[in-house]
Every structure is written in structure tokens, then in C-alpha cells.
Short mmCIF file of C-alpha atoms and ligand atoms in Angstrom, two decimals:
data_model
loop_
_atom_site.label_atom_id
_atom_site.label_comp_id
_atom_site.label_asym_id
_atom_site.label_seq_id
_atom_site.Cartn_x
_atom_site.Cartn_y
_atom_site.Cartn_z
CA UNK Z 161 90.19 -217.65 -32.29
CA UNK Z 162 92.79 -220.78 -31.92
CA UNK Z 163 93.13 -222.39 -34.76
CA UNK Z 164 91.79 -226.67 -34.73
CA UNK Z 165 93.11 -229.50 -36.38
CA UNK Z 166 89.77 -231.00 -37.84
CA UNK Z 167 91.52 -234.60 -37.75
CA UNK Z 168 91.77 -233.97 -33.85
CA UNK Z 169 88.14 -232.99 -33.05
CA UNK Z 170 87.13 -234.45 -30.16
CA UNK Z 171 84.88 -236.83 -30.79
CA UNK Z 172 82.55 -236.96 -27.36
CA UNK Z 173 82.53 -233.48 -25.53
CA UNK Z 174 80.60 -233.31 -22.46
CA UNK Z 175 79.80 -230.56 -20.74
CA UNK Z 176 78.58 -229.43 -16.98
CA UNK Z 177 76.05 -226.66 -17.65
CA UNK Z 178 77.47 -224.16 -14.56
CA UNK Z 179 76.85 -220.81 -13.23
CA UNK Z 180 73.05 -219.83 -14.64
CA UNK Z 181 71.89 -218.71 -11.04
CA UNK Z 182 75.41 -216.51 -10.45
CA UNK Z 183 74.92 -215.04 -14.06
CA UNK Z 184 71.34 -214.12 -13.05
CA UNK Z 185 72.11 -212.63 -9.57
CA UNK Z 186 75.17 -211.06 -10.69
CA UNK Z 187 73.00 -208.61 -12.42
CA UNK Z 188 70.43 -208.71 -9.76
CA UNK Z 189 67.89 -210.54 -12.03
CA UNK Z 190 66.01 -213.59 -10.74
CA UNK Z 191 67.77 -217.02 -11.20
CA UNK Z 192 65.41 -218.21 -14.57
CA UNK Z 193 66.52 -215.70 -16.03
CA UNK Z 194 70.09 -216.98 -15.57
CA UNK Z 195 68.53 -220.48 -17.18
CA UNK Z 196 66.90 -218.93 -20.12
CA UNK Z 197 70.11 -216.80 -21.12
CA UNK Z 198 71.61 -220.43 -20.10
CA UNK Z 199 69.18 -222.01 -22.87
CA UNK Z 200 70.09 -219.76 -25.69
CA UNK Z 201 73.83 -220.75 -24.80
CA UNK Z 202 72.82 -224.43 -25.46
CA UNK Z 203 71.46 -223.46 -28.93
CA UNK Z 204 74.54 -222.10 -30.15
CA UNK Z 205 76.80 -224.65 -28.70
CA UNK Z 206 74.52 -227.11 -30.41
CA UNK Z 207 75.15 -225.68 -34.03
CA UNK Z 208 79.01 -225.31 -33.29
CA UNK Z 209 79.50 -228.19 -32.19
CA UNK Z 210 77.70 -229.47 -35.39
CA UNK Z 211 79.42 -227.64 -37.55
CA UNK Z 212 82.78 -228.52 -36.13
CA UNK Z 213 82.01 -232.58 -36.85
CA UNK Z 214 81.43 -233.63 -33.29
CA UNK Z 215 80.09 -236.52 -33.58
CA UNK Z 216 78.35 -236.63 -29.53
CA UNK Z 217 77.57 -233.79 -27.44
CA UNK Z 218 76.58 -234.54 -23.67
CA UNK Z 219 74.75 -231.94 -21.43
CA UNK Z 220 74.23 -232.06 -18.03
CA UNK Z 221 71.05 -230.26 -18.33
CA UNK Z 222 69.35 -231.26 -14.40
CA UNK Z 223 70.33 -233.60 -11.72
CA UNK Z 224 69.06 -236.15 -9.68
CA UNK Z 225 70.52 -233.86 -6.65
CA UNK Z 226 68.66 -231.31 -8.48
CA UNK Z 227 65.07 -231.94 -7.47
CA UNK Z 228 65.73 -230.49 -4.34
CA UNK Z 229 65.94 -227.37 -5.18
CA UNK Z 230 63.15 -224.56 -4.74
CA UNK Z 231 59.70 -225.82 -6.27
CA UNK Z 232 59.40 -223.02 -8.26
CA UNK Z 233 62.49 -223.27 -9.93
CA UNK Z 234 62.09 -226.75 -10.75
CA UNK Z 235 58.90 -225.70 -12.28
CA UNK Z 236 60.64 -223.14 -14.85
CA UNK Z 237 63.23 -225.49 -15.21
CA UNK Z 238 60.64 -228.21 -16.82
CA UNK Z 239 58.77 -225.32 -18.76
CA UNK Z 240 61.93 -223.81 -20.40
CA UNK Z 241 63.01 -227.49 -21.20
CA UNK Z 242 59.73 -228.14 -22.96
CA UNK Z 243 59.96 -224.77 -24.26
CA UNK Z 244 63.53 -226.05 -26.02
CA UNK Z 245 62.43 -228.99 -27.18
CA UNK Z 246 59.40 -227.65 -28.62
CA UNK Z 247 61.44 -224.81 -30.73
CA UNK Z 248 64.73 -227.00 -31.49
CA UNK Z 249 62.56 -229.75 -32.92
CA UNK Z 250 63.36 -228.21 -36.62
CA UNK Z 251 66.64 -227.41 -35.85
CA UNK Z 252 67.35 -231.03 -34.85
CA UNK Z 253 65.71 -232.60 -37.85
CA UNK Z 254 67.76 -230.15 -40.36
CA UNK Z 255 71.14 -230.83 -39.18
CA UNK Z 256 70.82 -234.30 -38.72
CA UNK Z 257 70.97 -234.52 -34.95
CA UNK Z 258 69.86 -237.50 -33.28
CA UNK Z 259 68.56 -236.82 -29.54
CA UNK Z 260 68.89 -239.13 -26.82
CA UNK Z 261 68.71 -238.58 -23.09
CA UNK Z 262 70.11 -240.04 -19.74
CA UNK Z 263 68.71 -240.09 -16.84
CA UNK Z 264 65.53 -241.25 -14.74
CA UNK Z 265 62.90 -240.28 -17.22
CA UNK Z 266 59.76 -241.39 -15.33
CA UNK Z 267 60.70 -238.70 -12.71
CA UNK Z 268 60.06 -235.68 -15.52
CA UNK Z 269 56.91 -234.30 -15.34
CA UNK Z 270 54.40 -235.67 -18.19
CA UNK Z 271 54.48 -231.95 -19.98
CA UNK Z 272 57.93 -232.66 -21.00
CA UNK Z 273 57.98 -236.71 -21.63
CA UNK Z 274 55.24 -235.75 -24.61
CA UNK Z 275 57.66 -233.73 -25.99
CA UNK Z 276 60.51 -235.64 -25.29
CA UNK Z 277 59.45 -239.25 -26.71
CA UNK Z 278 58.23 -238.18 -30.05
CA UNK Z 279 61.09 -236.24 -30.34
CA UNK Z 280 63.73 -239.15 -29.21
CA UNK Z 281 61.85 -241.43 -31.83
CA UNK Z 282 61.76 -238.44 -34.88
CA UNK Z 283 65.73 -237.87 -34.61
CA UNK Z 284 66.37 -241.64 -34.15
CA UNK Z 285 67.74 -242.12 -37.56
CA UNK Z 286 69.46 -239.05 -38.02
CA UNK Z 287 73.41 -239.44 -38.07
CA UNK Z 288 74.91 -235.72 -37.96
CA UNK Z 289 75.61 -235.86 -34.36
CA UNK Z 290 74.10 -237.06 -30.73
CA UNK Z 291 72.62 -234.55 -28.57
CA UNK Z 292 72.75 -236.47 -25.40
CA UNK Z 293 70.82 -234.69 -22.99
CA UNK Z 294 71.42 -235.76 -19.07
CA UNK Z 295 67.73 -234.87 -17.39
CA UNK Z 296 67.14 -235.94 -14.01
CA UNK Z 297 71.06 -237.94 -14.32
CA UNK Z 298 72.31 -239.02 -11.29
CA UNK Z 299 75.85 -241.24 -11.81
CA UNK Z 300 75.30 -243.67 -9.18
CA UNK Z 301 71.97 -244.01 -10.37
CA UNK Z 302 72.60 -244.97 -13.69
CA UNK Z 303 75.60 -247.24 -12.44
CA UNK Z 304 72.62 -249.25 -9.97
CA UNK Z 305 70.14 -249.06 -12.82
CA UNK Z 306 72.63 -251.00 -15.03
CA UNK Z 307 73.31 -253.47 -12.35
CA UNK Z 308 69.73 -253.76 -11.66
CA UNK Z 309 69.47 -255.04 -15.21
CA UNK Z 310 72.24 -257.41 -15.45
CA UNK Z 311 71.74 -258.81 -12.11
CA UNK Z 312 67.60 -259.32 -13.46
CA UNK Z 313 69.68 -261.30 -16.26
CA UNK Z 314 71.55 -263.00 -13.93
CA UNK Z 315 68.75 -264.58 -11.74
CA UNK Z 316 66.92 -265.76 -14.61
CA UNK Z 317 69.98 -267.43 -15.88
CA UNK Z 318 70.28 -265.42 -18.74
CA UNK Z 319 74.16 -264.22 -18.02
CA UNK Z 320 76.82 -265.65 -16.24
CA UNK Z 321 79.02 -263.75 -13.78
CA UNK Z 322 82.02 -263.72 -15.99
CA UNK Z 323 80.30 -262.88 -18.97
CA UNK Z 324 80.03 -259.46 -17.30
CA UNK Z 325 82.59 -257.67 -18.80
CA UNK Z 326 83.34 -253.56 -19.47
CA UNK Z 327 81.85 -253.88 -22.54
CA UNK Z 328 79.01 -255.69 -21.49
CA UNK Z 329 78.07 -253.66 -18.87
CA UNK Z 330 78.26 -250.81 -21.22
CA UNK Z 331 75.28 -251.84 -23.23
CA UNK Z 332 73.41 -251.56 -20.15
CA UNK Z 333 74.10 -247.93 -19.74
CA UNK Z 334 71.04 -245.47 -20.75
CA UNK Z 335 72.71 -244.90 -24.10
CA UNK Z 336 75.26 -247.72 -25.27
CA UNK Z 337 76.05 -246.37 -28.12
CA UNK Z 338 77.99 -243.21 -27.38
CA UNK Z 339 81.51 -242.93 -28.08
CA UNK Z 340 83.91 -242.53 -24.96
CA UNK Z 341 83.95 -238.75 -23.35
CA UNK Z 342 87.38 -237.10 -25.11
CA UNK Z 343 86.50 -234.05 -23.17
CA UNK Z 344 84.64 -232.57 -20.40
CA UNK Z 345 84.20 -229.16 -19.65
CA UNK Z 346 82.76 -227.41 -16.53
CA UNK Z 347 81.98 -223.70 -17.05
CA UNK Z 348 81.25 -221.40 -13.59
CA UNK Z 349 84.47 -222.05 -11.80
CA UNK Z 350 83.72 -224.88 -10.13
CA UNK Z 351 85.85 -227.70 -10.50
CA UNK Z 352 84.11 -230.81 -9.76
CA UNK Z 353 81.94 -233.99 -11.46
CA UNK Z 354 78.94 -233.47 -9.68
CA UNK Z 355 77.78 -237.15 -10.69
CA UNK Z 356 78.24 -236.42 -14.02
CA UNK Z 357 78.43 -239.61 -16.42
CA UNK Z 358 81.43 -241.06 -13.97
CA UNK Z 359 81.51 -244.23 -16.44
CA UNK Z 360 81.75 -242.66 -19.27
CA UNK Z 361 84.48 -240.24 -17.95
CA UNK Z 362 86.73 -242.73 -16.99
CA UNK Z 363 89.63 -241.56 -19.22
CA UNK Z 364 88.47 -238.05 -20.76
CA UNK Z 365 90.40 -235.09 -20.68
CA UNK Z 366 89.06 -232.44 -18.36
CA UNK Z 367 88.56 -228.67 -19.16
CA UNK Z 368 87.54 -225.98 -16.35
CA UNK Z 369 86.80 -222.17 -17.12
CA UNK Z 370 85.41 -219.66 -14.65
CA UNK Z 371 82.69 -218.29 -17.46
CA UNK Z 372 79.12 -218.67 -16.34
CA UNK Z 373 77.21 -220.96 -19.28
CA UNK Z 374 74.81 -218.17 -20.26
CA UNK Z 375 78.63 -215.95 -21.16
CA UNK Z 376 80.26 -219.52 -23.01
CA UNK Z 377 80.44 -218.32 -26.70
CA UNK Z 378 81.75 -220.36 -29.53
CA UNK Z 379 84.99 -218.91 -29.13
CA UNK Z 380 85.09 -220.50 -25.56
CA UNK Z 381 84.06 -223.83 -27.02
CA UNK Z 382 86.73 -223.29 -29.40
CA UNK Z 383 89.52 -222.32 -26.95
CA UNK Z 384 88.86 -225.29 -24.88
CA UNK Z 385 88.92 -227.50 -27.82
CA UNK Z 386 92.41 -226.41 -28.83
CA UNK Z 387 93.72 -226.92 -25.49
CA UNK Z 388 92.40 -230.39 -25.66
CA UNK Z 389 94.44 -230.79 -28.88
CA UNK Z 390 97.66 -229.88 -27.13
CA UNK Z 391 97.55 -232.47 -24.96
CA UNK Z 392 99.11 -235.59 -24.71
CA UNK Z 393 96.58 -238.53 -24.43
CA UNK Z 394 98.43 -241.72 -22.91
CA UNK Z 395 96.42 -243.94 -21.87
CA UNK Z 396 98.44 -245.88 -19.14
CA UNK Z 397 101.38 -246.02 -21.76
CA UNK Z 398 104.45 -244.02 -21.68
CA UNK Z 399 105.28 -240.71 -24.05
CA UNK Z 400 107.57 -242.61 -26.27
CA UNK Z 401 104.98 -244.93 -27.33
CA UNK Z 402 102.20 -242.33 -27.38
CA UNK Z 403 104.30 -240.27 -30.04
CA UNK Z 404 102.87 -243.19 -32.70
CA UNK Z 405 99.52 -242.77 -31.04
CA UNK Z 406 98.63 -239.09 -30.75
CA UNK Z 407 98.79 -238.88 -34.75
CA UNK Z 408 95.65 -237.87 -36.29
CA UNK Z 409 93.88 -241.28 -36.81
CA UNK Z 410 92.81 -242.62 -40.28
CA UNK Z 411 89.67 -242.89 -39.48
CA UNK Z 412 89.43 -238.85 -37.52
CA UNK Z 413 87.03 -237.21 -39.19
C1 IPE O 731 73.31 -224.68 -13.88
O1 IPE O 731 73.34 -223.44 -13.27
C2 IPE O 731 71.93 -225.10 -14.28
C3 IPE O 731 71.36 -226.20 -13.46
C4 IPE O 731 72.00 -226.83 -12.51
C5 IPE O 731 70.02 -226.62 -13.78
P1 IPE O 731 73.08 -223.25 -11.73
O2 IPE O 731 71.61 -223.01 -11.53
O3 IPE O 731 73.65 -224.38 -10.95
O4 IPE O 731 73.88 -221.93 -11.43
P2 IPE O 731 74.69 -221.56 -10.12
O5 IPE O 731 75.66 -222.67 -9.87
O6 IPE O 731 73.69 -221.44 -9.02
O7 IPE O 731 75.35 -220.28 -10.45
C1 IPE O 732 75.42 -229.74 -11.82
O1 IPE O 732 75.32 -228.41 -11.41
C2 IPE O 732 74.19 -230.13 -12.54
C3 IPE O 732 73.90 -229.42 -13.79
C4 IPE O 732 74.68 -228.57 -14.39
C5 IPE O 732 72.64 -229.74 -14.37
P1 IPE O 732 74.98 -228.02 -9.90
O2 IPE O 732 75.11 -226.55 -9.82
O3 IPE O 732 73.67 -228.58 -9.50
O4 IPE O 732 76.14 -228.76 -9.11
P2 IPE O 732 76.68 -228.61 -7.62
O5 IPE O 732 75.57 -229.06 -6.72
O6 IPE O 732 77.03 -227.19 -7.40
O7 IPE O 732 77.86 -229.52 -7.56
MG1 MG O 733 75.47 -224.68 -10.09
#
């Protein structure tokens, strides 16, 4: 296993959920069975990602785009999610983790929001890490919802135009208060966002493997990491003056 420099964790991962349904027919098993080896995956990379001091962890978990696919799989999609949050609950509240989630919640079937709200409001306080989990995320969606809210502001006369600023518009985001994405990975092979939090993106480092999610071990996690740590990070600036930058900051945990 690479060795990590703890005062370089990255402090946002995100990561694109690939390849359950090629794991699955790969071994000529039906597709859930690709997302419930995919679910166990999300346990452990929960806990190591915990244990490393990340302090936000974003999965893409199910699309907007995602609706359309068969009924039935939709259908095991939203039991195996209740499923998770039912038997994560304790794991959660031991290790500190606060859950959020992104995405168009009134489109999730009731089964899971009873799950899901307590849940939310049980973790709020809890520091360790985020768990943001994207359910029914579309990008442009949460981009419009955001502007749906400021421009309500606007009309009433509660904001002017130029009082809309990056930060601003952040706290209109479905969770303004996550740290920036450091780095994104995308396990399956494919190498694409797929709508995935394109704000919050905007300067992250980006990480592809061809292993399917339900095969992504620790060891993956921790490979990925360390090639984040080699690189160079500069922000629009030029090497020289990065050299200053890219040392482990005071405040790294
Ligand atoms: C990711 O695996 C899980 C979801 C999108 C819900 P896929 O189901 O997309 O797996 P592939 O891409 O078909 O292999
Ligand atoms: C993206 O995976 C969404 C999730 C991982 C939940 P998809 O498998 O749905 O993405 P595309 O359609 O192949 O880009
Ligand atoms: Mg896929």
C-alpha cells in the first residue's frame, strides 16, 4: 500500500459509483446483485475514509438520468438504499458522521424519505465527517434549483443582481457547507462527469481507474489518494509560486 502524508489528505473526495451492472454480468449474475456487492463497497469506503480524516465524502449514489432505467431496477435500487440506511444508522452515529444528501428528494419514493429525514436530522450534529449522498442528483438541476431560489429573492427585492456573487450562490446549493471537491474519482473505466456536482468540481483533481465499484478496496482508495498527493495543485498560478503553496497547510489535518 502507498504510503500518505496525513497533512495532505484530501479534504473533499467525491466519487462516481461505476461499473455495478458490468460486475454483475461479468459473472453472469443479475445486475442487483452488482448493486448489493456495490453497497458493501460503500460501507468500507465509508470507514476508510473515516479513519483516514476526510473530512467530506460525496457519492453519486443515483441520477436524475437514472430514473429511466428498467422499473424493476429502480425498485431494488430504492429497497437496497433503505436497506443501507436502515443498517448504517449505528455506524453513522458511532463515528461521528454527519449525513446529508443532494439531489431532488421529493422524487424518492416515501419508503426511503422516512428513513432518510430522521436520519439527516440524528447525524446533524455529528462532526467526524460528511457523508454526502447524491440521490436522484442531476447537475443542471441543482444549478436551476439554486437560481430558482435567488431569482425568488430577487423578485421580492430581497437581493440585488450584484450581490450575487460565487459565494453567494454557493449557499444556495443543496449543501453549502461542504468544502471544495480536492478529488474525484470514477471507478468502471469510464471517464466522464455524468452531471456529477459540476459546481463543486470546478477545480478538483480528477482520478479514473478501470475497477468496477463492487472490486474498489481500501487499497484502491488509498492508491488514488497518493496519486492525488503527487500532484501539483496550481490554481491558475505558475509552479514557482505554487512551490510556497503545495506545503502541507497549518491548518491540514
Ligand atoms: C453504478 O453502476 C450504479 C448506479 C448508476 C446506480 P451501474 O449500474 O451504472 O453499472 P454499469 O455502468 O452498468 O456497469
Ligand atoms: C452515473 O453512472 C451515476 C451514478 C453512479 C449513480 P451511470 O452509469 O448512470 O452514468 P452514465 O449514464 O454511464 O454516464
Ligand atoms: Mg454505469
Amino acid at each position: 500500500m502507498p504510503t500518505l502524508d496525513a497533512a495532505w489528505m484530501p479534504r473533499h473526495i467525491a466519487i462516481i459509483m461505476d461499473g455495478n451492472g458490468r460486475w454483475a454480468q461479468k459473472r453472469k449474475l443479475q445486475r442487483v446483485r452488482g448493486h448489493e456487492k456495490g453497497a458493501e463497497t460503500v460501507r468500507r469506503i465509508v470507514t476508510a475514509c473515516r479513519e483516514l480524516g476526510v473530512k467530506a465524502l460525496s457519492l453519486y449514489a443515483f441520477s436524475e438520468e437514472n430514473w429511466s432505467r428498467p422499473r424493476l431496477e429502480v425498485r431494488a435500487l430504492m429497497g437496497l438504499l433503505r436497506r443501507f440506511l436502515v443498517g448504517e444508522r449505528a455506524t453513522l452515529l458511532k463515528n461521528s458522521i454527519r449525513l446529508v444528501v443532494s439531489g431532488r428528494l421529493a422524487k424518492l419514493p416515501d419508503s426511503v424519505r422516512e428513513k432518510l429525514l430522521p436520519l439527516i436530522a440524528e447525524t446533524a450534529n455529528n462532526r467526524g465527517m460528511t457523508l454526502n449522498l447524491c440521490l436522484a442528483y442531476g447537475g443542471k438541476e441543482e444549478i436551476v434549483d439554486a437560481c430558482q431560489a435567488i431569482a425568488g429573492k430577487a423578485a421580492s427585492g430581497q437581493v440585488a443582481p450584484e450581490a450575487v456573487t460565487p459565494e453567494f450562490f454557493e449557499q444556495h446549493l443543496y449543501v453549502p457547507d461542504l468544502p471544495p471537491i480536492d478529488l474525484m474519482i470514477r471507478t468502471s473505466g469510464e471517464q466522464r462527469i455524468s452531471g456529477f456536482l459540476p459546481w463543486q468540481l470546478t477545480y478538483a483533481e480528477l482520478y479514473f481507474t478501470p475497477v468496477f465499484w463492487p472490486d474498489f478496496t481500501r487499497a484502491d482508495l488509498e492508491t488514488a489518494i497518493a496519486d492525488y498527493q503527487a500532484r501539483e495543485r496550481r490554481f491558475g498560478k505558475t509552479s514557482a509560486q505554487t512551490a510556497k503553496l503545495s506545503r502541507p497547510r497549518k491548518d491540514a489535518r
